[in-house]
Amino acid sequence: LYSVDITNGICLVHKDIDVHVDQLPVGTLPDTANFCANQAGTLVATSSAYTGIIWNTSDTSVSIQVSSAGNYIAQITNGACQIVDSCKVSITYSVIPDLIDSIRFCEGTDTTITVVQVPGWAYMWSIGATSATVVINQPGLIYLTADNGRCLFVDSTIANTNPFPSGQLASSYEICAGDSVTLDPGNVNVDTYAWSTGVNTQSISVTDSGTYAVKLTNDGCVSYDSTTVVLHKKPVITLDDSRRICSNDSATVTVGLDAVYPVSWSNGP
């Protein structure tokens, strides 16, 4: 408490003044800070006494949650004392490139996933691999974790398998000259067909002898099927269209053949 007396020689004026000393606030913001992109960081403006705080984000609490890079400034007031403190925030983003939602490969085979490995980061796949490249040979959910000791990021993909197409052609077909046979490998796990004849339909009609092959595809999985068509020449026969005989008589009918064939006669009416 301070007082003052003032006089003009005759009159005396006495005045008291109460002087209060405020402590200067102490800022606790670091010059720089780095936070992980998948989790918010906390900035605390002060640990000393204060009567008011205003951030350049318009927040008025002693601490704020930060999830984006930038310069964060806090104006800290304690009574008549005021300081300004600031922190430059940077963000560490995931080093894992976005894995595709799903991958597909043929049943009984394998496929690989490769990512760019960033120095200082440890990689761990859910199937046990720790390299940037992993071989997948089973369907299921695949996780990749990247860890630098401070930030941890995870991404995933689903591995699916496609069955190989199954052709159902017989090993061979036999037809007579002038006839045709339909070759159809079926549609078990088949998306597209490519015949050796250039046709892309499921089935083809064949009139000539030879070997016929078809390429069967199921979402990138390929198998082949083939068959042999054997064309047989029809027998050439010589036989009168009709013959007349008297009742109670008999006649011998002879059929002429171009080769030796089994002959089967039917009885007349």
PDB file of C-alpha atoms in Angstrom:
ATOM      1  CA  LEU A   1       0.000   0.000   0.000  1.00  0.00           C
ATOM      2  CA  TYR A   2       1.417   3.331  -1.024  1.00  0.00           C
ATOM      3  CA  SER A   3       0.247   6.799   0.119  1.00  0.00           C
ATOM      4  CA  VAL A   4       0.973  10.376  -0.891  1.00  0.00           C
ATOM      5  CA  ASP A   5       0.457  13.721   0.888  1.00  0.00           C
ATOM      6  CA  ILE A   6       0.092  16.897  -1.136  1.00  0.00           C
ATOM      7  CA  THR A   7      -0.110  20.421   0.410  1.00  0.00           C
ATOM      8  CA  ASN A   8      -0.220  23.962  -0.908  1.00  0.00           C
ATOM      9  CA  GLY A   9       0.930  25.335   2.436  1.00  0.00           C
ATOM     10  CA  ILE A  10      -2.520  25.618   3.829  1.00  0.00           C
ATOM     11  CA  CYS A  11      -4.458  22.587   2.612  1.00  0.00           C
ATOM     12  CA  LEU A  12      -3.317  18.978   2.824  1.00  0.00           C
ATOM     13  CA  VAL A  13      -4.548  16.123   0.616  1.00  0.00           C
ATOM     14  CA  HIS A  14      -3.772  12.484   1.484  1.00  0.00           C
ATOM     15  CA  LYS A  15      -4.186   9.663  -1.056  1.00  0.00           C
ATOM     16  CA  ASP A  16      -3.587   5.915  -0.770  1.00  0.00           C
ATOM     17  CA  ILE A  17      -2.932   3.548  -3.707  1.00  0.00           C
ATOM     18  CA  ASP A  18      -2.919  -0.235  -3.518  1.00  0.00           C
ATOM     19  CA  VAL A  19      -0.390  -1.630  -5.973  1.00  0.00           C
ATOM     20  CA  HIS A  20      -0.806  -5.331  -6.857  1.00  0.00           C
ATOM     21  CA  VAL A  21       2.027  -7.117  -8.643  1.00  0.00           C
ATOM     22  CA  ASP A  22       0.875  -9.725 -11.190  1.00  0.00           C
ATOM     23  CA  GLN A  23       3.179 -12.561 -12.159  1.00  0.00           C
ATOM     24  CA  LEU A  24       4.182 -12.641 -15.802  1.00  0.00           C
ATOM     25  CA  PRO A  25       2.682 -15.771 -17.394  1.00  0.00           C
ATOM     26  CA  VAL A  26       5.050 -18.480 -18.541  1.00  0.00           C
ATOM     27  CA  GLY A  27       4.399 -19.977 -21.926  1.00  0.00           C
ATOM     28  CA  THR A  28       4.905 -23.726 -22.300  1.00  0.00           C
ATOM     29  CA  LEU A  29       4.514 -24.107 -26.051  1.00  0.00           C
ATOM     30  CA  PRO A  30       7.474 -25.753 -27.775  1.00  0.00           C
ATOM     31  CA  ASP A  31       8.910 -23.984 -30.789  1.00  0.00           C
ATOM     32  CA  THR A  32       7.910 -26.926 -32.972  1.00  0.00           C
ATOM     33  CA  ALA A  33       5.809 -30.056 -32.589  1.00  0.00           C
ATOM     34  CA  ASN A  34       5.012 -33.031 -34.769  1.00  0.00           C
ATOM     35  CA  PHE A  35       1.885 -35.148 -34.508  1.00  0.00           C
ATOM     36  CA  CYS A  36       0.660 -38.294 -36.281  1.00  0.00           C
ATOM     37  CA  ALA A  37      -2.012 -37.811 -38.912  1.00  0.00           C
ATOM     38  CA  ASN A  38      -4.297 -40.467 -37.451  1.00  0.00           C
ATOM     39  CA  GLN A  39      -4.389 -38.984 -33.944  1.00  0.00           C
ATOM     40  CA  ALA A  40      -4.751 -35.465 -32.585  1.00  0.00           C
ATOM     41  CA  GLY A  41      -1.957 -33.835 -30.575  1.00  0.00           C
ATOM     42  CA  THR A  42      -2.330 -31.553 -27.566  1.00  0.00           C
ATOM     43  CA  LEU A  43      -0.818 -28.087 -27.158  1.00  0.00           C
ATOM     44  CA  VAL A  44      -0.763 -26.592 -23.646  1.00  0.00           C
ATOM     45  CA  ALA A  45      -0.315 -22.810 -23.505  1.00  0.00           C
ATOM     46  CA  THR A  46       0.914 -22.401 -19.933  1.00  0.00           C
ATOM     47  CA  SER A  47       1.352 -24.127 -16.610  1.00  0.00           C
ATOM     48  CA  SER A  48       1.469 -20.861 -14.619  1.00  0.00           C
ATOM     49  CA  ALA A  49      -1.341 -18.664 -13.306  1.00  0.00           C
ATOM     50  CA  TYR A  50      -3.417 -16.879 -15.926  1.00  0.00           C
ATOM     51  CA  THR A  51      -6.616 -14.929 -16.146  1.00  0.00           C
ATOM     52  CA  GLY A  52      -7.295 -15.344 -19.844  1.00  0.00           C
ATOM     53  CA  ILE A  53      -6.107 -17.186 -22.940  1.00  0.00           C
ATOM     54  CA  ILE A  54      -7.024 -16.681 -26.558  1.00  0.00           C
ATOM     55  CA  TRP A  55      -5.651 -18.823 -29.378  1.00  0.00           C
ATOM     56  CA  ASN A  56      -5.512 -17.847 -33.025  1.00  0.00           C
ATOM     57  CA  THR A  57      -7.997 -20.695 -33.494  1.00  0.00           C
ATOM     58  CA  SER A  58     -10.446 -18.716 -31.284  1.00  0.00           C
ATOM     59  CA  ASP A  59     -10.182 -21.345 -28.531  1.00  0.00           C
ATOM     60  CA  THR A  60     -10.000 -19.957 -24.989  1.00  0.00           C
ATOM     61  CA  SER A  61      -8.974 -23.056 -23.047  1.00  0.00           C
ATOM     62  CA  VAL A  62      -5.474 -23.647 -21.718  1.00  0.00           C
ATOM     63  CA  SER A  63      -4.991 -26.590 -24.131  1.00  0.00           C
ATOM     64  CA  ILE A  64      -6.198 -27.392 -27.634  1.00  0.00           C
ATOM     65  CA  GLN A  65      -6.323 -30.505 -29.800  1.00  0.00           C
ATOM     66  CA  VAL A  66      -4.384 -30.202 -33.058  1.00  0.00           C
ATOM     67  CA  SER A  67      -4.772 -32.421 -36.138  1.00  0.00           C
ATOM     68  CA  SER A  68      -3.467 -30.209 -38.943  1.00  0.00           C
ATOM     69  CA  ALA A  69      -0.184 -28.478 -39.659  1.00  0.00           C
ATOM     70  CA  GLY A  70       0.206 -24.759 -39.055  1.00  0.00           C
ATOM     71  CA  ASN A  71       1.437 -22.045 -36.713  1.00  0.00           C
ATOM     72  CA  TYR A  72      -0.532 -21.997 -33.449  1.00  0.00           C
ATOM     73  CA  ILE A  73      -0.384 -18.811 -31.353  1.00  0.00           C
ATOM     74  CA  ALA A  74      -1.617 -18.317 -27.784  1.00  0.00           C
ATOM     75  CA  GLN A  75      -2.075 -14.900 -26.135  1.00  0.00           C
ATOM     76  CA  ILE A  76      -1.812 -15.468 -22.376  1.00  0.00           C
ATOM     77  CA  THR A  77      -2.980 -12.858 -19.885  1.00  0.00           C
ATOM     78  CA  ASN A  78      -2.479 -12.717 -16.127  1.00  0.00           C
ATOM     79  CA  GLY A  79      -3.981  -9.528 -14.774  1.00  0.00           C
ATOM     80  CA  ALA A  80      -1.932  -6.669 -16.220  1.00  0.00           C
ATOM     81  CA  CYS A  81       0.680  -8.998 -17.713  1.00  0.00           C
ATOM     82  CA  GLN A  82       0.460 -10.512 -21.155  1.00  0.00           C
ATOM     83  CA  ILE A  83       2.714 -12.668 -23.324  1.00  0.00           C
ATOM     84  CA  VAL A  84       2.379 -14.313 -26.714  1.00  0.00           C
ATOM     85  CA  ASP A  85       3.686 -17.802 -27.334  1.00  0.00           C
ATOM     86  CA  SER A  86       3.581 -19.900 -30.497  1.00  0.00           C
ATOM     87  CA  CYS A  87       4.303 -23.351 -31.878  1.00  0.00           C
ATOM     88  CA  LYS A  88       4.837 -24.496 -35.446  1.00  0.00           C
ATOM     89  CA  VAL A  89       3.090 -27.859 -35.918  1.00  0.00           C
ATOM     90  CA  SER A  90       3.925 -30.401 -38.596  1.00  0.00           C
ATOM     91  CA  ILE A  91       2.041 -33.628 -39.316  1.00  0.00           C
ATOM     92  CA  THR A  92       3.480 -37.068 -40.056  1.00  0.00           C
ATOM     93  CA  TYR A  93       1.266 -38.749 -42.622  1.00  0.00           C
ATOM     94  CA  SER A  94       0.966 -42.447 -43.353  1.00  0.00           C
ATOM     95  CA  VAL A  95       3.854 -43.888 -45.337  1.00  0.00           C
ATOM     96  CA  ILE A  96       1.594 -46.713 -46.525  1.00  0.00           C
ATOM     97  CA  PRO A  97       0.223 -46.065 -50.010  1.00  0.00           C
ATOM     98  CA  ASP A  98      -3.476 -46.763 -50.137  1.00  0.00           C
ATOM     99  CA  LEU A  99      -3.850 -50.494 -50.661  1.00  0.00           C
ATOM    100  CA  ILE A 100      -6.566 -51.411 -53.125  1.00  0.00           C
ATOM    101  CA  ASP A 101      -9.754 -52.624 -51.495  1.00  0.00           C
ATOM    102  CA  SER A 102      -9.335 -56.144 -52.853  1.00  0.00           C
ATOM    103  CA  ILE A 103      -7.081 -58.291 -54.989  1.00  0.00           C
ATOM    104  CA  ARG A 104      -7.927 -61.409 -56.970  1.00  0.00           C
ATOM    105  CA  PHE A 105      -5.736 -64.269 -58.110  1.00  0.00           C
ATOM    106  CA  CYS A 106      -6.243 -67.758 -59.470  1.00  0.00           C
ATOM    107  CA  GLU A 107      -6.936 -70.601 -57.066  1.00  0.00           C
ATOM    108  CA  GLY A 108      -3.818 -72.643 -56.361  1.00  0.00           C
ATOM    109  CA  THR A 109      -1.467 -69.834 -57.444  1.00  0.00           C
ATOM    110  CA  ASP A 110      -0.138 -66.764 -55.646  1.00  0.00           C
ATOM    111  CA  THR A 111       0.227 -63.035 -56.148  1.00  0.00           C
ATOM    112  CA  THR A 112       2.442 -60.334 -54.684  1.00  0.00           C
ATOM    113  CA  ILE A 113       1.822 -56.945 -53.096  1.00  0.00           C
ATOM    114  CA  THR A 114       4.684 -54.457 -53.098  1.00  0.00           C
ATOM    115  CA  VAL A 115       4.836 -51.096 -51.329  1.00  0.00           C
ATOM    116  CA  VAL A 116       7.665 -48.557 -51.180  1.00  0.00           C
ATOM    117  CA  GLN A 117       9.444 -48.963 -47.852  1.00  0.00           C
ATOM    118  CA  VAL A 118      10.403 -45.671 -46.226  1.00  0.00           C
ATOM    119  CA  PRO A 119      13.622 -45.608 -44.146  1.00  0.00           C
ATOM    120  CA  GLY A 120      13.005 -45.420 -40.426  1.00  0.00           C
ATOM    121  CA  TRP A 121       9.723 -47.301 -40.627  1.00  0.00           C
ATOM    122  CA  ALA A 122       9.174 -50.941 -39.696  1.00  0.00           C
ATOM    123  CA  TYR A 123       6.644 -52.856 -41.781  1.00  0.00           C
ATOM    124  CA  MET A 124       4.643 -55.826 -40.563  1.00  0.00           C
ATOM    125  CA  TRP A 125       2.113 -57.819 -42.586  1.00  0.00           C
ATOM    126  CA  SER A 126      -0.608 -59.760 -40.835  1.00  0.00           C
ATOM    127  CA  ILE A 127       0.699 -62.965 -42.428  1.00  0.00           C
ATOM    128  CA  GLY A 128       4.099 -62.477 -40.780  1.00  0.00           C
ATOM    129  CA  ALA A 129       6.202 -60.850 -43.504  1.00  0.00           C
ATOM    130  CA  THR A 130       8.270 -57.776 -42.620  1.00  0.00           C
ATOM    131  CA  SER A 131       9.471 -56.729 -46.078  1.00  0.00           C
ATOM    132  CA  ALA A 132       7.995 -54.269 -48.549  1.00  0.00           C
ATOM    133  CA  THR A 133       6.877 -57.188 -50.729  1.00  0.00           C
ATOM    134  CA  VAL A 134       4.611 -59.985 -49.566  1.00  0.00           C
ATOM    135  CA  VAL A 135       3.465 -63.132 -51.361  1.00  0.00           C
ATOM    136  CA  ILE A 136      -0.239 -63.934 -50.973  1.00  0.00           C
ATOM    137  CA  ASN A 137      -1.420 -67.494 -51.646  1.00  0.00           C
ATOM    138  CA  GLN A 138      -4.534 -67.708 -49.487  1.00  0.00           C
ATOM    139  CA  PRO A 139      -7.780 -65.726 -49.498  1.00  0.00           C
ATOM    140  CA  GLY A 140      -8.602 -63.508 -46.548  1.00  0.00           C
ATOM    141  CA  LEU A 141      -8.094 -60.084 -44.992  1.00  0.00           C
ATOM    142  CA  ILE A 142      -4.500 -58.817 -45.222  1.00  0.00           C
ATOM    143  CA  TYR A 143      -3.218 -56.051 -42.912  1.00  0.00           C
ATOM    144  CA  LEU A 144      -0.098 -53.925 -43.279  1.00  0.00           C
ATOM    145  CA  THR A 145       1.229 -51.972 -40.291  1.00  0.00           C
ATOM    146  CA  ALA A 146       3.915 -49.258 -40.508  1.00  0.00           C
ATOM    147  CA  ASP A 147       5.577 -48.112 -37.270  1.00  0.00           C
ATOM    148  CA  ASN A 148       8.348 -45.572 -36.686  1.00  0.00           C
ATOM    149  CA  GLY A 149       8.272 -45.873 -32.907  1.00  0.00           C
ATOM    150  CA  ARG A 150       5.966 -42.880 -32.526  1.00  0.00           C
ATOM    151  CA  CYS A 151       3.344 -43.106 -35.251  1.00  0.00           C
ATOM    152  CA  LEU A 152       1.484 -46.254 -36.216  1.00  0.00           C
ATOM    153  CA  PHE A 153      -0.491 -46.615 -39.439  1.00  0.00           C
ATOM    154  CA  VAL A 154      -2.559 -49.560 -40.680  1.00  0.00           C
ATOM    155  CA  ASP A 155      -4.120 -50.367 -44.039  1.00  0.00           C
ATOM    156  CA  SER A 156      -5.736 -53.525 -45.367  1.00  0.00           C
ATOM    157  CA  THR A 157      -6.926 -55.358 -48.461  1.00  0.00           C
ATOM    158  CA  ILE A 158      -9.050 -58.437 -49.076  1.00  0.00           C
ATOM    159  CA  ALA A 159      -7.529 -61.298 -51.055  1.00  0.00           C
ATOM    160  CA  ASN A 160      -9.950 -63.379 -53.116  1.00  0.00           C
ATOM    161  CA  THR A 161      -9.309 -66.422 -55.307  1.00  0.00           C
ATOM    162  CA  ASN A 162     -10.920 -67.286 -58.628  1.00  0.00           C
ATOM    163  CA  PRO A 163     -11.378 -70.932 -59.627  1.00  0.00           C
ATOM    164  CA  PHE A 164      -9.986 -72.085 -62.934  1.00  0.00           C
ATOM    165  CA  PRO A 165     -12.549 -72.820 -65.660  1.00  0.00           C
ATOM    166  CA  SER A 166     -13.524 -76.458 -66.036  1.00  0.00           C
ATOM    167  CA  GLY A 167     -13.932 -77.754 -69.595  1.00  0.00           C
ATOM    168  CA  GLN A 168     -16.289 -80.707 -70.169  1.00  0.00           C
ATOM    169  CA  LEU A 169     -15.532 -81.765 -73.728  1.00  0.00           C
ATOM    170  CA  ALA A 170     -15.301 -85.487 -74.429  1.00  0.00           C
ATOM    171  CA  SER A 171     -11.939 -86.732 -75.647  1.00  0.00           C
ATOM    172  CA  SER A 172     -13.441 -87.428 -79.101  1.00  0.00           C
ATOM    173  CA  TYR A 173     -16.642 -87.385 -81.109  1.00  0.00           C
ATOM    174  CA  GLU A 174     -17.577 -89.539 -84.137  1.00  0.00           C
ATOM    175  CA  ILE A 175     -19.979 -88.344 -86.806  1.00  0.00           C
ATOM    176  CA  CYS A 176     -21.079 -89.456 -90.249  1.00  0.00           C
ATOM    177  CA  ALA A 177     -20.314 -87.426 -93.331  1.00  0.00           C
ATOM    178  CA  GLY A 178     -22.994 -84.816 -93.837  1.00  0.00           C
ATOM    179  CA  ASP A 179     -23.896 -84.780 -90.166  1.00  0.00           C
ATOM    180  CA  SER A 180     -22.751 -82.301 -87.486  1.00  0.00           C
ATOM    181  CA  VAL A 181     -21.914 -82.374 -83.788  1.00  0.00           C
ATOM    182  CA  THR A 182     -22.183 -79.570 -81.253  1.00  0.00           C
ATOM    183  CA  LEU A 183     -19.071 -79.037 -79.128  1.00  0.00           C
ATOM    184  CA  ASP A 184     -19.881 -77.431 -75.773  1.00  0.00           C
ATOM    185  CA  PRO A 185     -17.325 -77.292 -72.923  1.00  0.00           C
ATOM    186  CA  GLY A 186     -19.995 -76.158 -70.449  1.00  0.00           C
ATOM    187  CA  ASN A 187     -20.079 -72.997 -68.377  1.00  0.00           C
ATOM    188  CA  VAL A 188     -18.538 -74.056 -65.063  1.00  0.00           C
ATOM    189  CA  ASN A 189     -16.556 -70.992 -63.896  1.00  0.00           C
ATOM    190  CA  VAL A 190     -16.259 -69.664 -67.457  1.00  0.00           C
ATOM    191  CA  ASP A 191     -16.530 -66.000 -68.498  1.00  0.00           C
ATOM    192  CA  THR A 192     -15.255 -66.113 -72.072  1.00  0.00           C
ATOM    193  CA  TYR A 193     -14.568 -68.672 -74.796  1.00  0.00           C
ATOM    194  CA  ALA A 194     -12.024 -68.577 -77.621  1.00  0.00           C
ATOM    195  CA  TRP A 195     -12.178 -71.499 -80.036  1.00  0.00           C
ATOM    196  CA  SER A 196      -9.378 -72.470 -82.370  1.00  0.00           C
ATOM    197  CA  THR A 197     -11.836 -71.802 -85.192  1.00  0.00           C
ATOM    198  CA  GLY A 198     -11.975 -68.118 -84.214  1.00  0.00           C
ATOM    199  CA  VAL A 199     -15.465 -68.328 -82.712  1.00  0.00           C
ATOM    200  CA  ASN A 200     -16.092 -66.862 -79.241  1.00  0.00           C
ATOM    201  CA  THR A 201     -19.411 -68.524 -78.409  1.00  0.00           C
ATOM    202  CA  GLN A 202     -19.902 -71.184 -75.745  1.00  0.00           C
ATOM    203  CA  SER A 203     -20.608 -73.922 -78.303  1.00  0.00           C
ATOM    204  CA  ILE A 204     -19.811 -74.530 -81.956  1.00  0.00           C
ATOM    205  CA  SER A 205     -21.317 -76.849 -84.571  1.00  0.00           C
ATOM    206  CA  VAL A 206     -18.743 -78.987 -86.385  1.00  0.00           C
ATOM    207  CA  THR A 207     -19.082 -80.922 -89.639  1.00  0.00           C
ATOM    208  CA  ASP A 208     -15.409 -81.645 -90.401  1.00  0.00           C
ATOM    209  CA  SER A 209     -12.920 -83.969 -88.784  1.00  0.00           C
ATOM    210  CA  GLY A 210      -9.985 -82.543 -86.834  1.00  0.00           C
ATOM    211  CA  THR A 211      -8.843 -81.372 -83.428  1.00  0.00           C
ATOM    212  CA  TYR A 212     -10.784 -78.507 -81.876  1.00  0.00           C
ATOM    213  CA  ALA A 213      -9.419 -76.523 -78.922  1.00  0.00           C
ATOM    214  CA  VAL A 214     -10.999 -73.834 -76.777  1.00  0.00           C
ATOM    215  CA  LYS A 215      -9.465 -71.328 -74.378  1.00  0.00           C
ATOM    216  CA  LEU A 216     -11.604 -70.821 -71.271  1.00  0.00           C
ATOM    217  CA  THR A 217     -11.192 -67.724 -69.121  1.00  0.00           C
ATOM    218  CA  ASN A 218     -12.559 -66.875 -65.689  1.00  0.00           C
ATOM    219  CA  ASP A 219     -11.547 -63.375 -64.551  1.00  0.00           C
ATOM    220  CA  GLY A 220      -7.959 -63.818 -65.662  1.00  0.00           C
ATOM    221  CA  CYS A 221      -7.708 -67.520 -64.861  1.00  0.00           C
ATOM    222  CA  VAL A 222      -7.192 -69.549 -68.032  1.00  0.00           C
ATOM    223  CA  SER A 223      -7.529 -73.229 -68.878  1.00  0.00           C
ATOM    224  CA  TYR A 224      -7.762 -75.127 -72.144  1.00  0.00           C
ATOM    225  CA  ASP A 225      -9.931 -77.972 -73.372  1.00  0.00           C
ATOM    226  CA  SER A 226      -9.801 -79.880 -76.653  1.00  0.00           C
ATOM    227  CA  THR A 227     -11.369 -82.771 -78.498  1.00  0.00           C
ATOM    228  CA  THR A 228     -10.982 -84.722 -81.715  1.00  0.00           C
ATOM    229  CA  VAL A 229     -13.809 -85.090 -84.209  1.00  0.00           C
ATOM    230  CA  VAL A 230     -13.664 -88.204 -86.389  1.00  0.00           C
ATOM    231  CA  LEU A 231     -15.657 -88.069 -89.631  1.00  0.00           C
ATOM    232  CA  HIS A 232     -16.877 -91.402 -91.034  1.00  0.00           C
ATOM    233  CA  LYS A 233     -17.847 -91.903 -94.675  1.00  0.00           C
ATOM    234  CA  LYS A 234     -21.392 -93.152 -95.146  1.00  0.00           C
ATOM    235  CA  PRO A 235     -21.682 -96.592 -96.843  1.00  0.00           C
ATOM    236  CA  VAL A 236     -22.618 -96.527-100.526  1.00  0.00           C
ATOM    237  CA  ILE A 237     -25.257 -99.155-101.288  1.00  0.00           C
ATOM    238  CA  THR A 238     -26.909-100.377-104.465  1.00  0.00           C
ATOM    239  CA  LEU A 239     -30.435-101.691-104.032  1.00  0.00           C
ATOM    240  CA  ASP A 240     -33.537-101.640-106.243  1.00  0.00           C
ATOM    241  CA  ASP A 241     -36.221 -99.338-104.947  1.00  0.00           C
ATOM    242  CA  SER A 242     -38.840-102.073-105.504  1.00  0.00           C
ATOM    243  CA  ARG A 243     -39.377-105.586-106.930  1.00  0.00           C
ATOM    244  CA  ARG A 244     -42.550-107.439-107.787  1.00  0.00           C
ATOM    245  CA  ILE A 245     -43.025-111.164-107.296  1.00  0.00           C
ATOM    246  CA  CYS A 246     -45.970-113.537-107.465  1.00  0.00           C
ATOM    247  CA  SER A 247     -47.638-114.811-104.378  1.00  0.00           C
ATOM    248  CA  ASN A 248     -46.101-117.958-103.009  1.00  0.00           C
ATOM    249  CA  ASP A 249     -42.918-117.179-104.954  1.00  0.00           C
ATOM    250  CA  SER A 250     -39.670-115.973-103.482  1.00  0.00           C
ATOM    251  CA  ALA A 251     -36.918-113.759-104.683  1.00  0.00           C
ATOM    252  CA  THR A 252     -33.374-113.097-103.698  1.00  0.00           C
ATOM    253  CA  VAL A 253     -32.538-109.476-103.030  1.00  0.00           C
ATOM    254  CA  THR A 254     -28.881-108.529-103.052  1.00  0.00           C
ATOM    255  CA  VAL A 255     -27.500-105.258-101.810  1.00  0.00           C
ATOM    256  CA  GLY A 256     -24.390-103.878-103.415  1.00  0.00           C
ATOM    257  CA  LEU A 257     -21.828-102.307-101.043  1.00  0.00           C
ATOM    258  CA  ASP A 258     -18.723-100.209-101.710  1.00  0.00           C
ATOM    259  CA  ALA A 259     -16.953-101.911 -98.816  1.00  0.00           C
ATOM    260  CA  VAL A 260     -17.478-104.718 -96.346  1.00  0.00           C
ATOM    261  CA  TYR A 261     -20.027-103.674 -93.721  1.00  0.00           C
ATOM    262  CA  PRO A 262     -22.239-105.569 -91.305  1.00  0.00           C
ATOM    263  CA  VAL A 263     -25.688-105.853 -92.887  1.00  0.00           C
ATOM    264  CA  SER A 264     -28.922-105.992 -90.924  1.00  0.00           C
ATOM    265  CA  TRP A 265     -32.156-106.777 -92.770  1.00  0.00           C
ATOM    266  CA  SER A 266     -35.644-106.065 -91.541  1.00  0.00           C
ATOM    267  CA  ASN A 267     -38.605-108.346 -92.277  1.00  0.00           C
ATOM    268  CA  GLY A 268     -41.173-107.175 -94.795  1.00  0.00           C
ATOM    269  CA  PRO A 269     -44.831-106.501 -93.895  1.00  0.00           C
TER     270      PRO A 269
END
